[in-house]
Short mmCIF file of C-alpha atoms and ligand atoms in Angstrom, two decimals:
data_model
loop_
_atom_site.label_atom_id
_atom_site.label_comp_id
_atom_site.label_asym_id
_atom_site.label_seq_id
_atom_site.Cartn_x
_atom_site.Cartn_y
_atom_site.Cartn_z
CA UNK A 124 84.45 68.11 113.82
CA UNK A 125 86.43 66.60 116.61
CA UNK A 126 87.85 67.36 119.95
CA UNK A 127 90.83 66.40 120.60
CA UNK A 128 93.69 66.68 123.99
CA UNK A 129 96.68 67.64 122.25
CA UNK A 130 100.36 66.82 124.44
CA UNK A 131 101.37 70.52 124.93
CA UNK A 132 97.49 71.82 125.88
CA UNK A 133 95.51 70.63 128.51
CA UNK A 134 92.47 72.48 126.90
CA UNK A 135 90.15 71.41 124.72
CA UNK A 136 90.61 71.86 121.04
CA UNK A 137 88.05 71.26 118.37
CA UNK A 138 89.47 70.34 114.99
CA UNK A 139 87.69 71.18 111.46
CA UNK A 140 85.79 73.20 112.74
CA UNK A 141 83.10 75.41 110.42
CA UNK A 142 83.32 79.14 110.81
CA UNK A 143 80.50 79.62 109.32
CA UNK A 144 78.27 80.71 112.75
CA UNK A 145 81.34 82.49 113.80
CA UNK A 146 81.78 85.11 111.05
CA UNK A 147 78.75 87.57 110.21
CA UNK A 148 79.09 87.20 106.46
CA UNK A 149 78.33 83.55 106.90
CA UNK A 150 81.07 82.49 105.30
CA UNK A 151 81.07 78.40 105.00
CA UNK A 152 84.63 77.24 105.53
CA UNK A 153 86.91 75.74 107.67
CA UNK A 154 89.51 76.30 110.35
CA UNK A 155 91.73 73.51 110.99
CA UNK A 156 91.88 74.29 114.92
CA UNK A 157 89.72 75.94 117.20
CA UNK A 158 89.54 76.96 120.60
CA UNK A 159 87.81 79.42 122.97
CA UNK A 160 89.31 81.19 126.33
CA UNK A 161 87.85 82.60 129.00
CA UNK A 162 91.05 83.93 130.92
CA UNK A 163 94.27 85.10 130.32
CA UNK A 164 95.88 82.16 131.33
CA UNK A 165 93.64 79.96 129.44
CA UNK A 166 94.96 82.52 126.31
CA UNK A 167 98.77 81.70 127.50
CA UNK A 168 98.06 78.12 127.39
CA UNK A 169 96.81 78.33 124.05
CA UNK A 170 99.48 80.55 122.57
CA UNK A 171 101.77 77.44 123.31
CA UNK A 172 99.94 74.94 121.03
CA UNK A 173 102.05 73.67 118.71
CA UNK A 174 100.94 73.91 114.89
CA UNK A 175 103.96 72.27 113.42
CA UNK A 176 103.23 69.90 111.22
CA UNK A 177 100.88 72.64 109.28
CA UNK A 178 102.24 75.86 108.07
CA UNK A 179 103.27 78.35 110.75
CA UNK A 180 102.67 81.94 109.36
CA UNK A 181 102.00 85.13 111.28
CA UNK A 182 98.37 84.58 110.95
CA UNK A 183 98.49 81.08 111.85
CA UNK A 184 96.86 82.36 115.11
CA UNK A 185 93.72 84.01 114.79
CA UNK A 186 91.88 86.06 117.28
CA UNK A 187 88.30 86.29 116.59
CA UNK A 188 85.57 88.34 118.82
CA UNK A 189 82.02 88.30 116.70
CA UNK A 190 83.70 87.98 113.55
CA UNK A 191 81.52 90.84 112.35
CA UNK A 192 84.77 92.62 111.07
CA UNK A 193 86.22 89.68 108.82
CA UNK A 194 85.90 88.34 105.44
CA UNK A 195 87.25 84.51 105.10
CA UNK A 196 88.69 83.97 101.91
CA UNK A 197 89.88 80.42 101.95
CA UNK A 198 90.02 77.43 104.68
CA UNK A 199 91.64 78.84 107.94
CA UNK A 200 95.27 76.86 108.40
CA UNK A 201 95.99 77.20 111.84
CA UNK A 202 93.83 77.62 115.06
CA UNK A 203 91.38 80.15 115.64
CA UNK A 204 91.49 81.63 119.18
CA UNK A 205 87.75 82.95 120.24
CA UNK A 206 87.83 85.81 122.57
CA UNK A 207 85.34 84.94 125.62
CA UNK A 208 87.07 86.53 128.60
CA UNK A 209 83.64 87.86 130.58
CA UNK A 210 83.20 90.51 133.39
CA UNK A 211 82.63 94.06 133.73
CA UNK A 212 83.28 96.34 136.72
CA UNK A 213 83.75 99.93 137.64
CA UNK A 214 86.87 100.75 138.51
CA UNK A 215 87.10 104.63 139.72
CA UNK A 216 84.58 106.84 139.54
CA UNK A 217 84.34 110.83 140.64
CA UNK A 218 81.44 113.60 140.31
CA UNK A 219 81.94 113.32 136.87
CA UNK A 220 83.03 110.22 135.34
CA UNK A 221 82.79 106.58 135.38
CA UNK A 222 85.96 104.38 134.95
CA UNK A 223 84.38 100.95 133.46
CA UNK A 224 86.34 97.80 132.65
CA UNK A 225 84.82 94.86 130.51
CA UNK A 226 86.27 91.90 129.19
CA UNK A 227 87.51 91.84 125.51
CA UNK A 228 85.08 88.79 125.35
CA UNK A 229 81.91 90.94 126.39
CA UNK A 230 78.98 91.76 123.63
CA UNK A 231 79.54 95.31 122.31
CA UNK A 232 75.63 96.15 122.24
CA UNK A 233 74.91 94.72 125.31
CA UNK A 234 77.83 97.10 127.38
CA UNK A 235 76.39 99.47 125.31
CA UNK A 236 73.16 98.68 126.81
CA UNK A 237 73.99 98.56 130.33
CA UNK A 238 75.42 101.48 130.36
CA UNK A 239 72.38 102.96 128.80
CA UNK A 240 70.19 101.45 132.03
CA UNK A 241 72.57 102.77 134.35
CA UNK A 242 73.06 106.14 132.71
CA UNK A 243 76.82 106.10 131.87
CA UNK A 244 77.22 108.21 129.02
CA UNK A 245 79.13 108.70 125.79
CA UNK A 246 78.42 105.33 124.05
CA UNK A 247 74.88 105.71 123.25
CA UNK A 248 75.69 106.67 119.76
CA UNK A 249 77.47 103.44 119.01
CA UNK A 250 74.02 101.16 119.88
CA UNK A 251 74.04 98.07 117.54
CA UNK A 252 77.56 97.88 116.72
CA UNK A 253 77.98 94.09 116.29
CA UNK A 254 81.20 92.43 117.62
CA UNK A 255 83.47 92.38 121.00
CA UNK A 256 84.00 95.02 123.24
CA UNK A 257 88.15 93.76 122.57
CA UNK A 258 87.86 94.56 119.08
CA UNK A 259 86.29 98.19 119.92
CA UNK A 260 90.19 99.51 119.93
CA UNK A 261 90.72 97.54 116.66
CA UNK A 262 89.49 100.37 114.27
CA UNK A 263 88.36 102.80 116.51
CA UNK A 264 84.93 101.81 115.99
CA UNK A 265 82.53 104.65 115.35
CA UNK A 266 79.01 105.94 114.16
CA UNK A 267 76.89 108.49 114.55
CA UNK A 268 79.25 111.28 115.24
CA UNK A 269 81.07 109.03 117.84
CA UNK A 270 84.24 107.29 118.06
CA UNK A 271 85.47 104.88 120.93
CA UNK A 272 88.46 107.47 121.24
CA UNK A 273 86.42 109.95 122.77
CA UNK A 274 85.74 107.87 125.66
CA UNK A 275 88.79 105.44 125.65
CA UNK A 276 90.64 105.42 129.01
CA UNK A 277 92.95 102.37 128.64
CA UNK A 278 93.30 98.60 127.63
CA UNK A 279 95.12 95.90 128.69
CA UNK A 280 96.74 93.42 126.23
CA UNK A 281 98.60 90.32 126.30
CA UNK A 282 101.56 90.29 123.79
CA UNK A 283 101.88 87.34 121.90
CA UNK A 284 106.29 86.82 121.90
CA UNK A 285 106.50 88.61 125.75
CA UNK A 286 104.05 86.67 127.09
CA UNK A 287 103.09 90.06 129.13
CA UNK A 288 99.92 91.99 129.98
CA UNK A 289 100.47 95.86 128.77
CA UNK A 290 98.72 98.85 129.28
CA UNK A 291 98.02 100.99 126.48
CA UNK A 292 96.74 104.84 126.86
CA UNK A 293 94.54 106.81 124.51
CA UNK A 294 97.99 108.13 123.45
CA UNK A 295 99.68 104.83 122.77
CA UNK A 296 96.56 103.85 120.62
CA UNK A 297 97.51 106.35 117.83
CA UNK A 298 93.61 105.87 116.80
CA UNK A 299 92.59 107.80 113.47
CA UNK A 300 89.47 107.10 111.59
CA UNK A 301 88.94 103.35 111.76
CA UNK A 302 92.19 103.16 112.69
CA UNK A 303 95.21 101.72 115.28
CA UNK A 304 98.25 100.27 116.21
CA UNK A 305 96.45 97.22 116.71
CA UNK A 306 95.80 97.51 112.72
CA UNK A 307 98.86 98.64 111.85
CA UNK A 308 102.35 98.90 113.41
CA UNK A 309 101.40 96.25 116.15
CA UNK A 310 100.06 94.26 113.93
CA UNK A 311 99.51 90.60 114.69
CA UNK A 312 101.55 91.14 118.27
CA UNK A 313 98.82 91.58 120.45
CA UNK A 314 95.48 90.21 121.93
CA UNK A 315 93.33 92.81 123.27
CA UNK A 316 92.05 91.08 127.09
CA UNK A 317 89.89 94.15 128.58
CA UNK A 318 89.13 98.13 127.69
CA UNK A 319 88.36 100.50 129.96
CA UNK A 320 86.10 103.70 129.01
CA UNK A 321 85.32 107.11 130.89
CA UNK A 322 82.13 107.68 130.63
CA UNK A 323 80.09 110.48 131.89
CA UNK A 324 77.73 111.08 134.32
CA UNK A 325 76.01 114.55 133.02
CA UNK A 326 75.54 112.94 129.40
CA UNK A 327 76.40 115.85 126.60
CA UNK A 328 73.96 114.57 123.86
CA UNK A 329 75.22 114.29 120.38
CA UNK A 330 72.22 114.09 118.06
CA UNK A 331 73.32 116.10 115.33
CA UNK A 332 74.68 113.34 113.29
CA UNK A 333 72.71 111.23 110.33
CA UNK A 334 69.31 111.36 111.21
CA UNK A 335 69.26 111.10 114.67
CA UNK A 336 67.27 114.25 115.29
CA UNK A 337 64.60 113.60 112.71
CA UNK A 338 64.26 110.13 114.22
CA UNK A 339 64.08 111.18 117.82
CA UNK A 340 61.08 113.43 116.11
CA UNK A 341 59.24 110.77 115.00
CA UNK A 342 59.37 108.87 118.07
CA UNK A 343 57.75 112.08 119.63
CA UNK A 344 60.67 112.58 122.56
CA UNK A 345 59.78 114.81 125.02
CA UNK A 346 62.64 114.59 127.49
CA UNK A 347 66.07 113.93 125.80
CA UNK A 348 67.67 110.94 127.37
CA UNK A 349 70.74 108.60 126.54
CA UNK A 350 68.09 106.24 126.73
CA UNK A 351 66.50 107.80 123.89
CA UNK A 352 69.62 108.54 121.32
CA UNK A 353 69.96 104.58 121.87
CA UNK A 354 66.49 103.57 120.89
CA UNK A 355 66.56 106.37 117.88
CA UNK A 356 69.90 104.93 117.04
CA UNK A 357 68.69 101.28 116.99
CA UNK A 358 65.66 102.36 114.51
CA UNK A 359 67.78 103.73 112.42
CA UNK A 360 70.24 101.35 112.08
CA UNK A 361 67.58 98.56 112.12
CA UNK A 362 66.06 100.19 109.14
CA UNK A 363 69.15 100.94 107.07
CA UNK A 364 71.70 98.22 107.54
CA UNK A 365 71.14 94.41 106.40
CA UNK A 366 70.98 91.81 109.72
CA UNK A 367 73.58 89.85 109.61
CA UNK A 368 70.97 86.97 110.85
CA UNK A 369 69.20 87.37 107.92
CA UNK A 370 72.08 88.44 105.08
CA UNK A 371 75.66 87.81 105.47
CA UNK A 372 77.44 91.03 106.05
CA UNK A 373 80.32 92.92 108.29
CA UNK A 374 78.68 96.37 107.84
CA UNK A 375 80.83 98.71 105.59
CA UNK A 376 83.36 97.23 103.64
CA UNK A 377 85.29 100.12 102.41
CA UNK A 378 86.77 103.20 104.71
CA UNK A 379 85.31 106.41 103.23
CA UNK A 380 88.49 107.73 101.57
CA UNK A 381 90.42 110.86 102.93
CA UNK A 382 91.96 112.98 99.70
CA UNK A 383 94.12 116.46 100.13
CA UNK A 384 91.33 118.74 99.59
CA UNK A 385 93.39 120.31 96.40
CA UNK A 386 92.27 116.81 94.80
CA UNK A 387 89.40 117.34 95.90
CA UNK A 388 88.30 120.95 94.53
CA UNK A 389 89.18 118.98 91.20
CA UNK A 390 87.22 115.94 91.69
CA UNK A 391 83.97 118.46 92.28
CA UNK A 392 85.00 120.52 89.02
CA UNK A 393 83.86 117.20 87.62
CA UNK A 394 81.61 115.80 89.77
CA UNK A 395 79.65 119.13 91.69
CA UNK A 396 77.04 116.33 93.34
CA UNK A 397 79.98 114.74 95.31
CA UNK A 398 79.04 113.80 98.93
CA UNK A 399 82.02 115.01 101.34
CA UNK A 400 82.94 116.16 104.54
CA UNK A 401 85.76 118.09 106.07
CA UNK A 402 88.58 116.07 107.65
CA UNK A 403 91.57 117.51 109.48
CA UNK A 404 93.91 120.07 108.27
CA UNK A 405 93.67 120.40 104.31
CA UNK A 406 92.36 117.33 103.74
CA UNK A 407 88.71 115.89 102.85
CA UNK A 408 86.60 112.75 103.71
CA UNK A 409 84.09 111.65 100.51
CA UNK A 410 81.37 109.31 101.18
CA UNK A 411 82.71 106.11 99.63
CA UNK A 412 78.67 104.56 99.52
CA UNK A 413 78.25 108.00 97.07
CA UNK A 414 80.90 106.84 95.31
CA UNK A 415 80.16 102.89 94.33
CA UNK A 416 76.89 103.87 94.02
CA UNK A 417 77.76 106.11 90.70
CA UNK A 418 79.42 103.18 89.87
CA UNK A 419 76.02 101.38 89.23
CA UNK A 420 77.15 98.99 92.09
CA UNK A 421 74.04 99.46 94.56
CA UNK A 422 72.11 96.55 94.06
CA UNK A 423 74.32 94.98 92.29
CA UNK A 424 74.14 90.82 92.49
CA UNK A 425 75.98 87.98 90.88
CA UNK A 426 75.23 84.46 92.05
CA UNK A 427 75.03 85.55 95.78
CA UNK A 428 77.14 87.89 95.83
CA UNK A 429 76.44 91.34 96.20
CA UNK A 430 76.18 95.06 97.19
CA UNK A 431 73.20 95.81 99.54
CA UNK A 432 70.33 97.71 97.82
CA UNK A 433 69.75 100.41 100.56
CA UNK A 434 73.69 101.41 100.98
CA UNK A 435 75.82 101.00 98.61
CA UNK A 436 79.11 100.45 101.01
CA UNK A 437 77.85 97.04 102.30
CA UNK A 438 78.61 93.93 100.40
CA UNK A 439 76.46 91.12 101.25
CA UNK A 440 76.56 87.29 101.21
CA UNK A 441 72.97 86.45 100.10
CA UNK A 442 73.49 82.37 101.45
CA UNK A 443 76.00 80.64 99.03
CA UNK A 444 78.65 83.16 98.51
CA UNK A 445 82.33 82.26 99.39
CA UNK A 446 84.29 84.76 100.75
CA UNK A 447 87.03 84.89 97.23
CA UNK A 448 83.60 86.31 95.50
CA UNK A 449 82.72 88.71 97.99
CA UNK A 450 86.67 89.49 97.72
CA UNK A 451 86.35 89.60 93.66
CA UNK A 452 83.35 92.01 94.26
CA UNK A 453 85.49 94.20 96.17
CA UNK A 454 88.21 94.50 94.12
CA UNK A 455 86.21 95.39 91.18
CA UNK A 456 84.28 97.86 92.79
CA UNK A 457 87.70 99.49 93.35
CA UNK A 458 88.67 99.78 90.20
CA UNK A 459 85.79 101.30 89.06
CA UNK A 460 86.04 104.06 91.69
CA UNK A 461 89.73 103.93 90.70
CA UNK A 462 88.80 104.23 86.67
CA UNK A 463 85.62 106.72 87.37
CA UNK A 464 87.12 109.46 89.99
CA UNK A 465 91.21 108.54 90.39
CA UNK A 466 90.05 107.27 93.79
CA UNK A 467 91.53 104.82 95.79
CA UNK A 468 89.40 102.79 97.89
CA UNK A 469 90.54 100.70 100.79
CA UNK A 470 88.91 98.12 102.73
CA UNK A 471 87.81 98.24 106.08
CA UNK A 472 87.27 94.92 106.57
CA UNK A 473 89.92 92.51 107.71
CA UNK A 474 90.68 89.86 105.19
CA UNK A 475 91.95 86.41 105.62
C1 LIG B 501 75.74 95.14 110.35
C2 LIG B 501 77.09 95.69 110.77
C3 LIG B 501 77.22 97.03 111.08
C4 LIG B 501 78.45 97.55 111.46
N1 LIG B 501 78.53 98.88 111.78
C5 LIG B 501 79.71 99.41 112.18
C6 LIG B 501 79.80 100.79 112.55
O1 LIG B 501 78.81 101.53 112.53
N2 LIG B 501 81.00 101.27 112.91
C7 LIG B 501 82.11 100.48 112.97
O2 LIG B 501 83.18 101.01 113.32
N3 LIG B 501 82.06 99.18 112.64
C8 LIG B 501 80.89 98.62 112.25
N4 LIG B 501 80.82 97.29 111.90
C9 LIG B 501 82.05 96.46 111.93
C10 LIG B 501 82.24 95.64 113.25
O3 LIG B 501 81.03 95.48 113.91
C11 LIG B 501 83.25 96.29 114.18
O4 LIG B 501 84.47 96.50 113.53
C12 LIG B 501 83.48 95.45 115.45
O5 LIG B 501 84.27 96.17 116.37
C13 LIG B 501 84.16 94.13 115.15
O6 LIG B 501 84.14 93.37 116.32
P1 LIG B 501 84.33 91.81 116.30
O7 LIG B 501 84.45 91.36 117.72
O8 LIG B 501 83.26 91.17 115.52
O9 LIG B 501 85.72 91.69 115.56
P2 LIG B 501 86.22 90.46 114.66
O10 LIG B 501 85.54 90.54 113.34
O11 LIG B 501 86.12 89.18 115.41
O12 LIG B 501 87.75 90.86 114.49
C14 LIG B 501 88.11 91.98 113.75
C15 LIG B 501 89.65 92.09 113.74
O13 LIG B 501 90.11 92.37 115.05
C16 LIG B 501 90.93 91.31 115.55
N5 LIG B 501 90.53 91.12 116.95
C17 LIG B 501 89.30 90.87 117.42
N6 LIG B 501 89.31 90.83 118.76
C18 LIG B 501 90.59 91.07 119.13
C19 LIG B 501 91.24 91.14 120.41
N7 LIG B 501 90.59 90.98 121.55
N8 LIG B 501 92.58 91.38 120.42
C20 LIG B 501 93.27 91.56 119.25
N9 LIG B 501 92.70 91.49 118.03
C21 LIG B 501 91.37 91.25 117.99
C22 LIG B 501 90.64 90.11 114.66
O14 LIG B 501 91.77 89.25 114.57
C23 LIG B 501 90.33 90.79 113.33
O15 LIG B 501 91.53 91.13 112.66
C24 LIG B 501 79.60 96.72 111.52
C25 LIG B 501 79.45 95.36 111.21
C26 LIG B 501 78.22 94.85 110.84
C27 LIG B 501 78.09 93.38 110.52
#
């Protein structure tokens, strides 16, 4: 790796860089630039680096916040732009809510946890979520009955062309289950600086998702707190998903797929056991981890390769994989879902 001060940039810009401790699957490759910004400006300056003589493709910028929602596939040609812009504040509050604003560049789980401390509700459901809070808006990141939508006030983004801050509302969003603008029609266009939440102050507890209640049991609760739902939460997740310290991972890889629920009363003529859940007007959501798993996928290895033992819809990197055989993996686990139950599954995590 080496640094380099490039004519158009006064900022510092490492070259050949390994992404390897920047993407949770652990991933060893390379990215031919790479550069981290702490401020808006700092982004601007960056946007202006020239890439010419290497290939100059929409993705030939990359934003990256944990890189716990990414799968590398092949060498990164172009410059990587890591998210670090800091600093939370509150911004408005009343009787009942809190207005708070963190940077895109701020540690998910640790806003999560201060919000805990200082009792701000509504996010104590989504405890452990690896990442940034700037990719939060990305998919509309959500567990445990939860979705950043329900306590999404606004977010400010700088578009790429414009050269602009803009505000974005709940509305403008368009979030749907792991899903965006950001993801979809805006594609590429924007970079995601700070997010606002309202959070409350009289918390409305939402345990009766997963096993939250059965957890909060066992750790003999007496008083029901935010404080708690995090901690039972945590234990749960702790137990049930793979550390990404430990085995390379992004949490699920596939969305669990939503079917018009006529397809569905067909699919459990065949299959009565299927796992689903209703979603929206005449339409239903199956568990996708049900699904691979009938596939004979869970557990499934192949060099190190492979699809985690305890849940089915995480494919893991066990040290050596590269990111085209986690890919590989994926795409035959699809067409075995495709072949088994005429179901297509999609990806949740962002390839590149
Ligand atoms: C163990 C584990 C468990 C997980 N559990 C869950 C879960 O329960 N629910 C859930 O929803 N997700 C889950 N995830 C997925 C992941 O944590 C989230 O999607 C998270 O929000 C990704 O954040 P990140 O900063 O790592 O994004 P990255 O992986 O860095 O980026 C993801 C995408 O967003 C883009 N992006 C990132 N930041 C910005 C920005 N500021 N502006 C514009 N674009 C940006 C990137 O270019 C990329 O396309 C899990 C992942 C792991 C590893």
């Amino acid at each position: 790796m080496t640094i380099q001060q490039f004519e158009n940039v006064t900022m510092q810009i490492q070259e050949n860089v390994s992404l390897k401790p920047y993407n949770t699957f652990g991933i060893e490759l390379i990215t031919k630039y790479f550069a981290a910004f702490e401020k808006v400006t700092e982004l601007e300056e960056l946007l202006n680096f020239k890439l010419i003589p290497i290939a100059i493709g929409t993705n030939s910028k990359l934003i990256l916040g944990g890189g716990s929602n990414v799968l590398f596939t092949k060498d990164y040609n172009g410059i990587v732009l890591k998210n670090e812009i800091k600093g939370i504040e509150i911004i408005k509050e009343n009787e009942e809510f809190i207005y708070i604003k963190a940077g895109a560049g701020e540690n998910w789980h640790q806003f999560v946890l201060h919000c805990v401390e200082n009792n701000y509700a509504g996010i104590e459901n989504l405890s452990l979520i690896p990442g940034s809070v700037g990719a939060s808006p990305m998919q509309n990141i959500g567990a445990y009955g939860v979705e950043i939508k329900d306590v999404f006030y606004e977010l400010e983004a700088f578009h790429k062309h414009d050269r602009a801050i803009q505000k974005f509302s709940v509305k403008d969003c368009e979030f749907r289950y792991r899903e965006s603008v950001f993801k979809n029609k805006y594609k590429d266009q924007f970079i995601i600086t700070s997010v606002t939440y309202r959070l409350n102050k009289r918390p409305s507890f939402n345990t009766s998702y997963g096993a939250i209640s059965q957890e909060l049991e066992k750790m003999a609760v007496k008083e029901l707190s935010i404080q708690a739902i995090s901690q039972a939460v945590i234990n749960i997740r702790t137990s049930k998903l793979p550390d990404p310290k430990e085995v390379g991972n992004a949490g699920s890889f596939f969305k669990n797929p939503i079917i018009p629920d006529d397809q569905f009363e067909e699919l459990k003529n065949r299959f009565p056991n299927v796992i689903a859940f209703a979603s929206g007007a005449e339409h239903t959501k199956l568990a996708a981890g049900w699904l691979i798993e009938q596939c004979g996928w869970k557990g499934y290895r192949n060099g190190d390769a492979g699809c985690f033992p305890k849940q089915a819809l995480v494919l893991v990197n066990y040290g050596k994989a590269t990111g085209k055989e986690i890919f590989e993996l994926s795409e035959e686990i699809i067409h075995s879902v495709k072949k088994k139950f005429n179901v297509v599954l999609e990806r949740e995590v962002n390839i590149v």
